[in-house]
Amino acid sequence: MAIELSPQTADGTVPSTFLDVRDLRVHFPTEDGLVKSVDGVSFALEKGKTLGIVGESGSGKSVTSLALLGLHKGTRAQVSGEVWLDGNELVGLSEAEMRALRGEKVSMIFQDPLSALHPFYTVGNQIAEAYMVHHKVSKKEAKERAVEMLKRVGIPQPDRRVSDYPHQFSGGMRQRAMIAMSLVCNPELLIADEPTTALDVTVQAQILDLIADLQEEYGSAVIIITHDLGVVSQVADDILVMYGGRRIEYGSAREVLKHPEHPYTWGLLQSMPSLTGDVHAKLNPIKGTPPSLINLPSGCAFNPRCAFKDRVPDGRCTTERPELRPMAGNEKHIAACHLADEEKAEIRGTRDKTDRLAK
Amino acid sequence: MFRYLIRRLLAAAVVIVVISLITFVIFFALPSNPALLACGKTCSPSRLAEIKHSLGLDQSLATQYWNFAKGIVAGRTFGDNSVVVQCSAPCLGISFASDTPVFQTLMQDFPVDLSLALGSAVIFLIVGVGLGVLAAVRKGRLADKLSVGFALLGVSLMPFFLGLVLLWAFVDKWQLLPAPGYTPITQDPVAWFEGLILPWATLVILFLAMYTRLSRSSMLEVLSEDYIRTARAKGLPRRTVILKHGLRAAITPIVTIFGMDFGYLIGGTAVITESVFGLNGIGKLAVDSVTNFDLPTILATTLFAAVAIVLANVVVDIVYGLIDPRVRLA
């Protein structure tokens, strides 16, 4: 899996990677100012691989994914940058051209399937509709296809449940139906936006397994968007950590989880409950709130919440925006932080010590 | 669906009984003397007592209501040996003013209101929702501002003014239309249509604004729903997204208001429009009966309007069930 520092500008060549997002920006003009929901995000993904995009609410994860589907077209959003999918650039496509790709080549699993499915149409109708819009088949064939998909995602008695309405399904079944709908056209890129939020843990695991199985079966590229590092650690090959609409850390899942380089990633990891740890140990949330996307803090966007900014000399954290740079020992692991490697090593050392003491 | 229907109908029946009871008590327990009204100005005490007896006014209020209710179902005979007036079911009483059964007059006038209501409702529903959807889809642009502005202008014009202006313009000045009036459709469909164009136009302009604004706001709300985003993400064409996924969901509040308005119109409440165009509908009958203090007719028209609204609401509930599966299965 090749991760590279994507060029900041178009270089004229068509990327060979299946999905190559370069300097994607999504800005929303509002009366209060320009909301920079996504501000210069780049990543790449091969078929059969999974990318986890992680961050708090408002970090730009969902807006990024909607941009990949071209769903900002026709709205007030200003989208720039490049999205190369299988040799085609998507940002410049017309609504009609993009529509032909939606659901067929790129499809999306939305969070909260109760509101994402139409309450007035049967589950089968909604799945069949997604199939019929891209395939010339009769209603009967499309319905058979819907039954087949429901069966594939593990809904019992699919030939009967196909005529049920979304409100007659349980939460987990609704998410399965949503997945069936997204996969009905065998998309090559599947984006799952918080696919397991609001589901209980056992169902979460089932849904993640299901996505992984289907990915193996169809060889799709998958992007999982979540605020839950537990989820990405199970399924992702690569991890992109976003903060305030920007990338702050990007690398293989193994690297990012084992050797996180950004204090924000540390915070995310620390705020996760551990199965093996002390049950009485208090969770350690990241203090403060996500930044305003209209007025990002100067310098490093994370600096008001960062506990280690004093370790960087000359107050650079508040004045100078850190560039993404490759981490020592691994060129493919990049992070945007001013902290020197020695400082990080020292912080890691003391933290390990306190961790051990706590145990 | 069937059980749902039965439940709605039973509830409607209860409401109608309660309404009839209330209207009856209001009109017959009033300190006015119905017998005196029926008798006329030169009335001897013995004649008054006679009338009182023949109308059943010497009985208790409960008995009177029972007779009234029974009359609706089974018909009723007024008077005794000397003068007998037969009033067949459904009997709503005998008009003091015309001495004919009220129900008969009501049924004579009803086609006027039905024509008025049906014609205008079909137009303002289709045009209003159409403009509303257009405005929602083109929110903030010229089409939006025009349709909302136009609708607002319409609602600000009172029917007596608007009606007169239309009359003056289309009938007097340009002579494009004959003088409005009611011709039964069975007699001459063309005359029926021509005679009703201006009254319809007046009502349409009057009601259009609300339907445009209502469907615009309802549509805007629905278009921001997650399932609309899902529909777009599936790659559905814009038209399918807006009409099949958007309008289907946005129509529910419109149906509610439409049911009310339609019941309202059928019940003869478009009095001003009726008067301006000289249509003898139930609205005019009601107004006339009030000026004449013709109690049985007042009672009957009130009851009729109430029943029209209740029945329209039953239809709304049924339509709800057809639109929204969650209602049907609840």
Coordinates of C-alpha atoms in Angstrom, one line a residue, chain B residues 82-220:
Chain B
S82 CA -106.5 19.5 12.6
V83 CA -103.2 20.4 10.7
V84 CA -100.8 17.7 10.0
V85 CA -97.4 18.5 8.3
Q86 CA -95.5 15.5 7.2
C87 CA -91.7 15.8 7.2
S88 CA -90.0 12.7 5.8
A89 CA -86.6 11.4 6.9
P90 CA -84.1 12.9 7.2
C91 CA -86.2 15.6 8.8
L92 CA -84.4 18.7 10.1
G93 CA -87.6 20.5 10.9
I94 CA -89.9 22.8 8.9
S95 CA -88.8 26.2 8.0
F96 CA -90.8 29.0 9.8
A97 CA -90.2 31.2 6.8
S98 CA -91.2 29.0 3.9
D99 CA -93.1 26.2 5.6
T100 CA -91.2 23.6 3.6
P101 CA -89.0 20.9 5.1
V102 CA -85.6 22.4 5.7
F103 CA -83.7 19.4 4.4
Q104 CA -85.4 19.8 1.0
T105 CA -84.2 23.4 0.7
L106 CA -80.7 22.4 1.9
M107 CA -80.5 19.7 -0.8
Q108 CA -81.7 22.3 -3.4
D109 CA -78.8 24.6 -2.5
F110 CA -76.2 22.0 -1.9
P111 CA -75.2 21.5 -5.6
V112 CA -74.2 25.2 -5.7
D113 CA -71.7 24.7 -2.8
L114 CA -70.5 21.4 -4.1
S115 CA -69.7 22.9 -7.5
L116 CA -68.1 25.9 -6.0
A117 CA -66.0 23.9 -3.6
L118 CA -65.0 21.1 -6.0
G119 CA -64.0 23.4 -8.8
S120 CA -62.0 25.9 -6.8
A121 CA -60.4 23.2 -4.5
V122 CA -59.1 21.2 -7.4
I123 CA -57.5 24.3 -8.9
F124 CA -56.1 25.9 -5.7
L125 CA -54.7 22.5 -4.6
I126 CA -52.9 21.7 -7.8
V127 CA -51.7 25.3 -8.5
G128 CA -50.9 26.0 -4.9
V129 CA -48.8 22.9 -4.4
G130 CA -47.2 23.3 -7.8
L131 CA -46.1 26.8 -7.0
G132 CA -45.0 25.8 -3.5
V133 CA -42.8 22.9 -4.8
L134 CA -41.4 25.2 -7.5
A135 CA -40.6 27.9 -4.8
A136 CA -39.0 25.3 -2.5
V137 CA -36.8 23.8 -5.3
R138 CA -35.8 27.3 -6.4
K139 CA -35.5 28.7 -2.9
G140 CA -34.2 32.3 -2.9
R141 CA -34.3 32.7 -6.6
L142 CA -36.8 34.7 -8.8
A143 CA -39.4 31.9 -9.2
D144 CA -39.5 31.5 -5.4
K145 CA -39.9 35.3 -4.8
L146 CA -42.5 35.6 -7.5
S147 CA -44.7 32.7 -6.4
V148 CA -44.6 33.7 -2.8
G149 CA -45.3 37.4 -3.6
F150 CA -48.1 36.6 -5.9
A151 CA -49.7 34.3 -3.4
L152 CA -49.4 36.9 -0.6
L153 CA -51.0 39.5 -2.9
G154 CA -54.0 37.1 -3.4
V155 CA -54.7 36.5 0.2
S156 CA -54.6 40.2 1.0
L157 CA -57.5 40.9 -1.3
M158 CA -60.9 40.5 0.3
P159 CA -63.4 38.5 -1.7
F160 CA -66.0 41.2 -1.9
F161 CA -63.4 43.5 -3.4
L162 CA -61.7 41.0 -5.6
G163 CA -65.1 39.5 -6.7
L164 CA -66.4 42.9 -7.7
V165 CA -63.2 43.8 -9.6
L166 CA -63.4 40.5 -11.5
L167 CA -67.0 41.1 -12.3
W168 CA -66.3 44.6 -13.5
A169 CA -63.4 43.5 -15.7
F170 CA -64.5 40.3 -17.2
V171 CA -68.3 40.8 -17.4
D172 CA -68.8 44.5 -17.8
K173 CA -65.7 45.9 -19.4
W174 CA -64.3 43.1 -21.6
Q175 CA -67.6 41.1 -21.8
L176 CA -65.6 37.9 -21.9
L177 CA -68.0 36.0 -19.6
P178 CA -71.7 36.0 -19.0
A179 CA -72.9 37.2 -15.7
P180 CA -72.1 34.6 -13.1
G181 CA -74.8 32.4 -11.7
Y182 CA -75.6 28.8 -11.1
T183 CA -77.0 26.5 -13.8
P184 CA -77.2 22.8 -12.8
I185 CA -74.5 20.8 -14.6
T186 CA -77.1 18.3 -15.7
Q187 CA -79.0 21.1 -17.5
D188 CA -76.2 22.8 -19.4
P189 CA -72.6 21.9 -18.6
V190 CA -71.2 24.9 -20.5
A191 CA -73.4 27.4 -18.7
W192 CA -72.5 25.7 -15.4
F193 CA -68.9 26.1 -16.2
E194 CA -69.1 29.7 -17.5
G195 CA -71.2 30.8 -14.6
L196 CA -68.8 29.5 -12.0
I197 CA -65.5 30.7 -13.5
L198 CA -65.4 34.0 -11.6
P199 CA -66.5 32.6 -8.2
W200 CA -63.9 29.8 -8.6
A201 CA -61.2 32.4 -9.5
T202 CA -62.1 34.4 -6.4
L203 CA -61.8 31.4 -4.1
V204 CA -58.7 30.2 -5.8
I205 CA -56.9 33.5 -5.4
L206 CA -58.1 33.6 -1.8
F207 CA -56.9 30.1 -0.9
L208 CA -53.8 29.9 -3.1
A209 CA -51.5 31.8 -0.9
M210 CA -51.9 29.5 2.0
Y211 CA -51.3 26.4 -0.1
T212 CA -48.3 27.9 -1.8
R213 CA -46.7 28.9 1.5
L214 CA -47.6 25.7 3.3
S215 CA -46.3 23.4 0.5
R216 CA -43.2 25.5 0.2
S217 CA -42.3 25.3 3.8
S218 CA -43.3 21.6 4.1
M219 CA -41.2 20.8 1.0
L220 CA -38.2 22.7 2.2

